[in-house]
Amino acid sequence: MTERLPVILDVDTGIDDALALLYACASPELELIAVTCVAGNVSLAQVARNTLGVLELAGRADVPVAVALGADRPLVKPLRTTEETHGPHGIGHAALPATGQREVASVGAAQLIVDVARRRPGEVQLITLGPMTNLAAALDLEPRLPSLLRGWTFMGGAFRVPGNTTPTSEWNVFVDPDAAKACLAVWAASVGADPGTRLPLGMGLDVTESARVMPADVARLTRRAGAAEEDAAALADPSTLMQSGGSVAASPALRFVVDSLRFYFEFHAQYDGFYGAFIHDPFTLAATLDPSLVRCEPVFVDVEVGPGLAHGMTVADWRGITGRAPNIAVATSGDAATFLDRLIDRIGGLAGVSGS
Ligand code: RIB
Ligand code: CA
C-alpha cells in the first residue's frame, strides 16, 4: 500500500462532520493523527462529546487519535451556533454511546497542531471542517505553519455561488470571518515569500453543494453494511421514509447515520427544497484524499469582515484586478457521483464491520 497521508481533522461536529469522521476511520490511505474541536455548529463541549462518541462508534478504539479542545468562541464575534441545522445536540435525531476509554488531550488544539507539524515537518495535512479559529490560534503560535504543514484543506467559503448563511457568506466563514481572513493572509504572505508554497485547497459551496445524499443513497449504504433488504428498502419508501428498523436499528453505526441524516434531511427540505442533504465535510475530506475528485483554480481570496450584506464574504479576485498572487486553490467543479459511491462504500463497510 502506498504511504498513508497523515491528517489532523479540525471539526465542529455536527452531522456532516460526523460523517467525515466515519469516512476518515474507513479510509486506509489516511493516518488520522488527531482531531481538534472548535465551537461552531454547536458549543465546544458538545462538539467534543460528539467527536469522542463518533470515534467510539467507528470502532477504532485501536487508533490512538488525540482529541483536543480548541476555541470555544470566534476571535472577535460572539459565538453563533446552529441547532436548527444539526439538532439540539449537533447530531440530529441520533444518540451516541457514552464514550469509553478515550478522553480529550491535555494539550489544546492550537498547540497540538503546532507540535505535530514541528515533529513531522512537511508531512501532515490539516483539514479544517468548521470555523478556522483553531488554525488562526495555531498560526499565532507558529507563523511558519504553511511551510511546516504538508498542506491545508478547508471546507468554507462561497466563491462563485451564494452563501448558505447570508446571501454572500458560508457558515464556517460567517461564524469566524476574522479567523478566515487571518489564515488566508498568512498563506498569502507565505506564497509571497516562497512561490513554491503549496496552495490551500478551498472546498466551498461551489462544489460541496453539487453532491446531495438522498434516501436512496442511505438505503444503498445500509445494504453495503449488510442490512436486510426490507430494512434497507424501507428507508427510501415514502411510507416509512428514513425510519431505522430491524437490522438497521440493530446496528449502532447504521442507526446513527440514519437518525442523524433524517434531521439533516428535514432541515434541507425546509430551507433548500429537497429531502436530502449537502454533506460538505466528507466531500472535503474525500477530495483531499483523492484530488482527482475536483478541479481547482488558483485565485487570490480575501474575506470581508466589515458590516453589511457582504459581511463574511469570501471575495475571489478571478480577474486578477488586485494584482495579488493567488493564495488558495478553489475547487470549481467536482465528481459528486464518484464521491457518493465512495462514501456509501466506505461508511457502509465500516458500519458493517463495527456496527452490526
Ligand atoms: O457551510 C457548511 C459547513 O458549516 C459545514 O462544515 C457544516 O458542518 C457547518 O460547519
Ligand atoms: Ca463542519
Short mmCIF file of C-alpha atoms and ligand atoms in Angstrom, two decimals:
data_model
loop_
_atom_site.label_atom_id
_atom_site.label_comp_id
_atom_site.label_asym_id
_atom_site.label_seq_id
_atom_site.Cartn_x
_atom_site.Cartn_y
_atom_site.Cartn_z
CA MET A 1 0.00 0.00 0.00
CA THR A 2 1.26 3.48 -0.79
CA GLU A 3 2.22 5.78 2.08
CA ARG A 4 -0.73 6.83 4.23
CA LEU A 5 -1.46 10.57 4.42
CA PRO A 6 -1.02 11.87 7.99
CA VAL A 7 -4.05 14.04 8.77
CA ILE A 8 -5.33 16.31 11.52
CA LEU A 9 -9.09 16.88 11.26
CA ASP A 10 -10.40 20.11 12.81
CA VAL A 11 -14.14 19.75 13.37
CA ASP A 12 -17.26 21.42 14.78
CA THR A 13 -19.02 18.06 14.98
CA GLY A 14 -22.34 18.41 13.62
CA ILE A 15 -23.89 15.89 11.29
CA ASP A 16 -21.65 16.21 8.26
CA ASP A 17 -18.52 16.47 10.42
CA ALA A 18 -19.59 13.16 11.98
CA LEU A 19 -19.83 11.59 8.52
CA ALA A 20 -16.35 12.93 7.74
CA LEU A 21 -15.01 11.33 10.91
CA LEU A 22 -16.58 7.98 9.91
CA TYR A 23 -15.19 8.38 6.38
CA ALA A 24 -11.73 9.05 7.86
CA CYS A 25 -11.90 5.94 10.05
CA ALA A 26 -12.88 3.93 6.97
CA SER A 27 -10.09 5.26 4.73
CA PRO A 28 -6.97 3.08 4.63
CA GLU A 29 -4.94 5.74 2.82
CA LEU A 30 -5.28 8.11 5.78
CA GLU A 31 -3.38 8.14 9.07
CA LEU A 32 -5.65 10.02 11.48
CA ILE A 33 -3.21 11.60 13.92
CA ALA A 34 -5.57 13.90 15.80
CA VAL A 35 -8.98 15.53 15.83
CA THR A 36 -9.17 19.10 17.10
CA CYS A 37 -12.50 20.56 18.20
CA VAL A 38 -13.81 24.07 17.62
CA ALA A 39 -17.11 25.72 18.52
CA GLY A 40 -19.34 26.25 15.52
CA ASN A 41 -22.36 24.11 14.73
CA VAL A 42 -22.79 23.60 18.47
CA SER A 43 -20.83 24.53 21.60
CA LEU A 44 -17.25 23.34 22.05
CA ALA A 45 -18.23 20.96 24.86
CA GLN A 46 -20.93 19.40 22.65
CA VAL A 47 -18.52 19.21 19.70
CA ALA A 48 -16.06 17.30 21.90
CA ARG A 49 -18.77 14.94 23.21
CA ASN A 50 -19.97 14.27 19.66
CA THR A 51 -16.44 13.75 18.33
CA LEU A 52 -15.50 11.29 21.07
CA GLY A 53 -18.79 9.44 20.60
CA VAL A 54 -18.41 9.13 16.82
CA LEU A 55 -14.85 7.81 17.14
CA GLU A 56 -16.17 5.28 19.68
CA LEU A 57 -18.94 4.34 17.26
CA ALA A 58 -16.40 3.86 14.46
CA GLY A 59 -14.96 1.04 16.49
CA ARG A 60 -11.47 2.36 16.08
CA ALA A 61 -10.50 2.32 19.76
CA ASP A 62 -7.22 0.81 18.47
CA VAL A 63 -6.38 4.10 16.77
CA PRO A 64 -4.51 6.37 19.19
CA VAL A 65 -6.26 9.51 17.95
CA ALA A 66 -5.74 12.52 20.14
CA VAL A 67 -8.91 14.59 20.53
CA ALA A 68 -8.08 18.12 21.63
CA LEU A 69 -10.23 21.03 22.73
CA GLY A 70 -9.80 24.30 20.86
CA ALA A 71 -11.62 27.60 20.73
CA ASP A 72 -14.98 27.93 22.43
CA ARG A 73 -15.74 31.15 20.55
CA PRO A 74 -14.60 33.06 17.46
CA LEU A 75 -11.69 35.52 17.54
CA VAL A 76 -13.85 38.64 17.63
CA LYS A 77 -17.57 37.93 17.12
CA PRO A 78 -19.74 36.29 19.76
CA LEU A 79 -20.33 32.58 19.10
CA ARG A 80 -23.35 31.73 17.00
CA THR A 81 -24.37 28.06 16.80
CA THR A 82 -26.92 26.39 14.53
CA GLU A 83 -29.02 23.83 16.35
CA GLU A 84 -31.73 24.38 13.77
CA THR A 85 -29.40 22.78 11.22
CA HIS A 86 -27.78 19.99 13.21
CA GLY A 87 -30.21 19.40 16.08
CA PRO A 88 -30.16 20.38 19.76
CA HIS A 89 -27.02 18.30 20.37
CA GLY A 90 -25.50 18.57 16.91
CA ILE A 91 -26.28 15.01 15.80
CA GLY A 92 -29.86 15.38 14.63
CA HIS A 93 -32.24 12.72 15.96
CA ALA A 94 -29.35 10.37 16.80
CA ALA A 95 -27.88 9.44 20.16
CA LEU A 96 -24.29 8.47 20.83
CA PRO A 97 -22.89 5.91 23.24
CA ALA A 98 -21.28 7.23 26.39
CA THR A 99 -17.61 7.44 25.49
CA GLY A 100 -15.39 4.76 26.91
CA GLN A 101 -11.67 4.93 27.25
CA ARG A 102 -10.99 7.92 25.00
CA GLU A 103 -10.59 11.28 26.76
CA VAL A 104 -9.70 14.72 25.44
CA ALA A 105 -5.99 15.50 25.29
CA SER A 106 -4.35 17.66 27.94
CA VAL A 107 -2.86 19.90 25.25
CA GLY A 108 -5.02 22.47 23.48
CA ALA A 109 -5.90 22.24 19.80
CA ALA A 110 -3.67 25.05 18.56
CA GLN A 111 -0.65 23.77 20.45
CA LEU A 112 -1.30 20.22 19.27
CA ILE A 113 -1.42 21.34 15.62
CA VAL A 114 1.89 23.18 16.07
CA ASP A 115 3.56 20.34 17.99
CA VAL A 116 2.59 17.74 15.37
CA ALA A 117 3.68 19.97 12.46
CA ARG A 118 7.05 20.65 14.12
CA ARG A 119 7.51 16.93 14.89
CA ARG A 120 6.70 15.82 11.32
CA PRO A 121 7.72 18.78 9.11
CA GLY A 122 6.22 18.71 5.62
CA GLU A 123 4.20 15.53 6.26
CA VAL A 124 0.88 16.46 7.85
CA GLN A 125 -2.28 17.67 6.10
CA LEU A 126 -4.56 19.86 8.21
CA ILE A 127 -8.21 19.67 7.16
CA THR A 128 -10.48 22.26 8.77
CA LEU A 129 -14.19 21.45 8.61
CA GLY A 130 -15.51 24.22 10.83
CA PRO A 131 -14.71 27.85 11.65
CA MET A 132 -10.95 28.45 11.28
CA THR A 133 -10.45 29.75 14.81
CA ASN A 134 -8.07 26.97 15.90
CA LEU A 135 -5.86 27.41 12.85
CA ALA A 136 -5.69 31.16 13.43
CA ALA A 137 -4.56 30.49 17.01
CA ALA A 138 -2.01 27.96 15.78
CA LEU A 139 -0.63 30.47 13.29
CA ASP A 140 -0.18 32.95 16.14
CA LEU A 141 1.88 30.32 17.97
CA GLU A 142 3.83 29.28 14.86
CA PRO A 143 3.70 31.61 11.82
CA ARG A 144 5.81 29.08 9.86
CA LEU A 145 2.92 26.57 9.78
CA PRO A 146 2.36 26.98 6.00
CA SER A 147 5.85 25.56 5.43
CA LEU A 148 5.74 23.09 8.34
CA LEU A 149 2.45 21.50 7.25
CA ARG A 150 2.28 19.38 4.09
CA GLY A 151 -0.84 21.39 3.31
CA TRP A 152 -4.17 22.81 4.45
CA THR A 153 -7.61 21.94 3.11
CA PHE A 154 -10.66 23.83 4.30
CA MET A 155 -14.38 23.46 3.92
CA GLY A 156 -15.57 27.01 3.66
CA GLY A 157 -16.50 29.92 1.51
CA ALA A 158 -18.71 30.56 -1.49
CA PHE A 159 -16.62 31.78 -4.39
CA ARG A 160 -18.97 31.99 -7.36
CA VAL A 161 -22.23 30.95 -5.68
CA PRO A 162 -24.50 32.40 -2.98
CA GLY A 163 -23.81 31.86 0.69
CA ASN A 164 -25.82 29.47 2.87
CA THR A 165 -25.92 31.70 5.93
CA THR A 166 -26.33 35.13 4.33
CA PRO A 167 -26.67 35.93 0.63
CA THR A 168 -22.87 36.14 0.43
CA SER A 169 -21.44 34.11 3.31
CA GLU A 170 -20.93 30.42 4.01
CA TRP A 171 -21.37 29.20 7.63
CA ASN A 172 -17.77 28.33 8.61
CA VAL A 173 -16.53 31.71 7.38
CA PHE A 174 -19.57 33.57 8.72
CA VAL A 175 -19.06 32.27 12.27
CA ASP A 176 -15.46 33.49 12.34
CA PRO A 177 -14.60 35.72 9.37
CA ASP A 178 -11.68 37.26 11.28
CA ALA A 179 -10.04 33.85 11.62
CA ALA A 180 -10.63 33.06 7.95
CA LYS A 181 -9.15 36.43 6.94
CA ALA A 182 -6.12 35.90 9.17
CA CYS A 183 -5.45 32.38 7.87
CA LEU A 184 -5.72 33.39 4.23
CA ALA A 185 -3.46 36.40 4.85
CA VAL A 186 -0.75 34.19 6.36
CA TRP A 187 -0.89 31.89 3.33
CA ALA A 188 -0.77 34.93 1.02
CA ALA A 189 2.38 36.11 2.82
CA SER A 190 3.84 32.62 2.69
CA VAL A 191 3.26 32.45 -1.08
CA GLY A 192 4.84 35.89 -1.39
CA ALA A 193 7.92 34.73 0.49
CA ASP A 194 8.08 31.34 -1.21
CA PRO A 195 6.17 30.91 -4.50
CA GLY A 196 6.67 27.18 -4.04
CA THR A 197 4.24 27.18 -1.07
CA ARG A 198 1.52 24.59 -1.71
CA LEU A 199 -1.77 26.49 -2.05
CA PRO A 200 -4.52 25.50 0.40
CA LEU A 201 -7.44 23.61 -1.18
CA GLY A 202 -10.60 25.66 -0.68
CA MET A 203 -13.74 23.47 -0.84
CA GLY A 204 -16.55 25.99 -0.94
CA LEU A 205 -20.26 25.62 -1.54
CA ASP A 206 -19.48 25.86 -5.27
CA VAL A 207 -18.54 22.16 -5.14
CA THR A 208 -19.87 20.81 -1.85
CA GLU A 209 -23.43 21.70 -2.90
CA SER A 210 -23.03 19.65 -6.08
CA ALA A 211 -23.34 16.43 -4.03
CA ARG A 212 -26.70 15.57 -2.47
CA VAL A 213 -27.13 12.46 -0.36
CA MET A 214 -30.74 11.19 -0.72
CA PRO A 215 -32.83 8.46 0.99
CA ALA A 216 -31.96 6.01 -1.80
CA ASP A 217 -28.25 6.58 -1.08
CA VAL A 218 -28.82 5.87 2.62
CA ALA A 219 -30.61 2.66 1.62
CA ARG A 220 -27.60 1.71 -0.54
CA LEU A 221 -25.27 2.40 2.41
CA THR A 222 -27.22 0.09 4.71
CA ARG A 223 -27.25 -2.64 2.04
CA ARG A 224 -23.44 -2.26 1.78
CA ALA A 225 -23.36 -2.75 5.56
CA GLY A 226 -25.33 -5.99 5.26
CA ALA A 227 -28.77 -4.76 6.37
CA ALA A 228 -31.75 -6.92 5.45
CA GLU A 229 -33.24 -5.84 2.11
CA GLU A 230 -36.66 -4.98 3.57
CA ASP A 231 -34.98 -2.77 6.20
CA ALA A 232 -32.81 -1.05 3.61
CA ALA A 233 -35.71 -0.57 1.18
CA ALA A 234 -37.88 0.94 3.94
CA LEU A 235 -35.50 3.89 4.19
CA ALA A 236 -36.35 5.06 0.69
CA ASP A 237 -40.03 4.04 0.87
CA PRO A 238 -42.19 7.19 1.21
CA SER A 239 -44.46 5.41 3.70
CA THR A 240 -41.60 4.53 6.09
CA LEU A 241 -39.08 7.17 4.96
CA MET A 242 -35.77 7.26 6.84
CA GLN A 243 -37.09 5.33 9.84
CA SER A 244 -34.43 2.85 11.01
CA GLY A 245 -35.93 -0.54 11.83
CA GLY A 246 -34.89 -4.19 12.11
CA SER A 247 -31.29 -4.83 11.12
CA VAL A 248 -30.66 -1.10 10.57
CA ALA A 249 -31.76 -0.19 14.07
CA ALA A 250 -29.77 -3.10 15.45
CA SER A 251 -26.52 -1.60 14.17
CA PRO A 252 -25.42 1.37 16.33
CA ALA A 253 -23.42 2.87 13.47
CA LEU A 254 -26.21 2.49 10.89
CA ARG A 255 -28.80 3.80 13.33
CA PHE A 256 -26.57 6.85 13.98
CA VAL A 257 -26.17 7.57 10.27
CA VAL A 258 -29.91 7.21 9.57
CA ASP A 259 -31.15 9.12 12.64
CA SER A 260 -28.66 11.97 12.21
CA LEU A 261 -29.33 12.31 8.48
CA ARG A 262 -33.13 12.23 9.00
CA PHE A 263 -32.87 15.51 10.93
CA TYR A 264 -30.49 16.95 8.28
CA PHE A 265 -32.94 15.93 5.51
CA GLU A 266 -35.78 17.68 7.36
CA PHE A 267 -33.63 20.83 7.57
CA HIS A 268 -32.77 20.74 3.86
CA ALA A 269 -36.39 20.09 2.94
CA GLN A 270 -37.37 23.25 4.81
CA TYR A 271 -34.52 25.54 3.70
CA ASP A 272 -33.30 24.09 0.39
CA GLY A 273 -36.42 22.46 -1.02
CA PHE A 274 -35.26 18.84 -1.23
CA TYR A 275 -35.45 15.90 1.19
CA GLY A 276 -31.78 15.01 1.30
CA ALA A 277 -28.62 16.80 2.36
CA PHE A 278 -25.48 18.51 1.23
CA ILE A 279 -22.62 16.78 3.04
CA HIS A 280 -19.91 19.39 2.83
CA ASP A 281 -17.34 17.93 5.20
CA PRO A 282 -16.94 14.36 3.92
CA PHE A 283 -16.69 15.73 0.35
CA THR A 284 -13.86 17.98 1.55
CA LEU A 285 -12.03 15.04 3.14
CA ALA A 286 -12.62 12.81 0.10
CA ALA A 287 -11.21 15.46 -2.25
CA THR A 288 -8.13 15.84 -0.05
CA LEU A 289 -7.51 12.10 -0.21
CA ASP A 290 -8.25 11.99 -3.95
CA PRO A 291 -7.61 15.31 -5.71
CA SER A 292 -8.96 13.82 -8.96
CA LEU A 293 -12.45 14.31 -7.48
CA VAL A 294 -12.24 18.07 -8.03
CA ARG A 295 -10.92 20.63 -10.47
CA CYS A 296 -9.34 23.72 -8.91
CA GLU A 297 -8.34 27.21 -9.95
CA PRO A 298 -5.72 29.31 -8.14
CA VAL A 299 -7.09 32.68 -7.08
CA PHE A 300 -6.46 35.45 -4.58
CA VAL A 301 -9.14 35.48 -1.91
CA ASP A 302 -9.75 37.83 0.99
CA VAL A 303 -12.61 37.92 3.50
CA GLU A 304 -14.93 40.84 4.21
CA VAL A 305 -15.12 41.39 7.97
CA GLY A 306 -17.00 44.68 7.86
CA PRO A 307 -20.73 45.19 8.38
CA GLY A 308 -23.46 44.88 5.80
CA LEU A 309 -24.61 42.25 3.32
CA ALA A 310 -21.05 41.35 2.28
CA HIS A 311 -20.01 40.53 5.86
CA GLY A 312 -18.27 37.12 5.86
CA MET A 313 -17.97 37.04 2.07
CA THR A 314 -15.00 35.22 0.55
CA VAL A 315 -14.08 37.69 -2.17
CA ALA A 316 -12.26 35.95 -5.04
CA ASP A 317 -10.27 38.09 -7.45
CA TRP A 318 -10.98 35.96 -10.55
CA ARG A 319 -9.81 38.69 -12.96
CA GLY A 320 -6.57 39.41 -11.07
CA ILE A 321 -7.62 43.05 -10.67
CA THR A 322 -5.85 43.43 -7.33
CA GLY A 323 -2.60 42.12 -8.76
CA ARG A 324 -2.31 39.90 -5.68
CA ALA A 325 -0.83 36.44 -6.22
CA PRO A 326 -3.26 33.52 -5.74
CA ASN A 327 -3.30 32.34 -2.11
CA ILE A 328 -5.69 29.40 -2.47
CA ALA A 329 -6.73 26.77 -4.99
CA VAL A 330 -10.52 26.99 -5.14
CA ALA A 331 -12.41 23.84 -6.13
CA THR A 332 -14.61 24.92 -9.04
CA SER A 333 -16.15 21.57 -10.01
CA GLY A 334 -16.34 18.09 -8.53
CA ASP A 335 -17.24 14.48 -9.31
CA ALA A 336 -20.20 14.14 -6.95
CA ALA A 337 -21.25 10.68 -8.18
CA THR A 338 -17.86 9.10 -7.51
CA PHE A 339 -17.68 10.80 -4.12
CA LEU A 340 -21.13 9.50 -3.10
CA ASP A 341 -20.30 5.98 -4.27
CA ARG A 342 -17.10 6.07 -2.23
CA LEU A 343 -18.89 7.46 0.84
CA ILE A 344 -21.50 4.68 0.65
CA ASP A 345 -18.88 2.01 0.18
CA ARG A 346 -16.58 3.18 2.95
CA ILE A 347 -19.07 4.12 5.67
CA GLY A 348 -21.27 1.16 4.76
CA GLY A 349 -18.26 -1.09 5.02
CA LEU A 350 -17.22 0.39 8.36
CA ALA A 351 -20.74 0.12 9.79
CA GLY A 352 -20.97 -3.47 8.61
CA VAL A 353 -17.70 -4.23 10.39
CA SER A 354 -18.18 -2.35 13.63
CA GLY A 355 -21.84 -1.55 13.72
CA SER A 356 -23.63 -4.85 13.29
O1 RIB B 1 -21.42 25.53 5.45
C1 RIB B 1 -21.24 24.17 5.75
C2 RIB B 1 -20.28 23.99 6.87
O2 RIB B 1 -20.80 24.59 8.04
C3 RIB B 1 -20.04 22.52 7.22
O3 RIB B 1 -18.74 22.37 7.71
C4 RIB B 1 -21.04 22.27 8.32
O4 RIB B 1 -20.64 21.24 9.23
C5 RIB B 1 -21.01 23.59 9.04
O5 RIB B 1 -19.90 23.58 9.92
CA CA B 2 -18.40 21.36 9.93
#
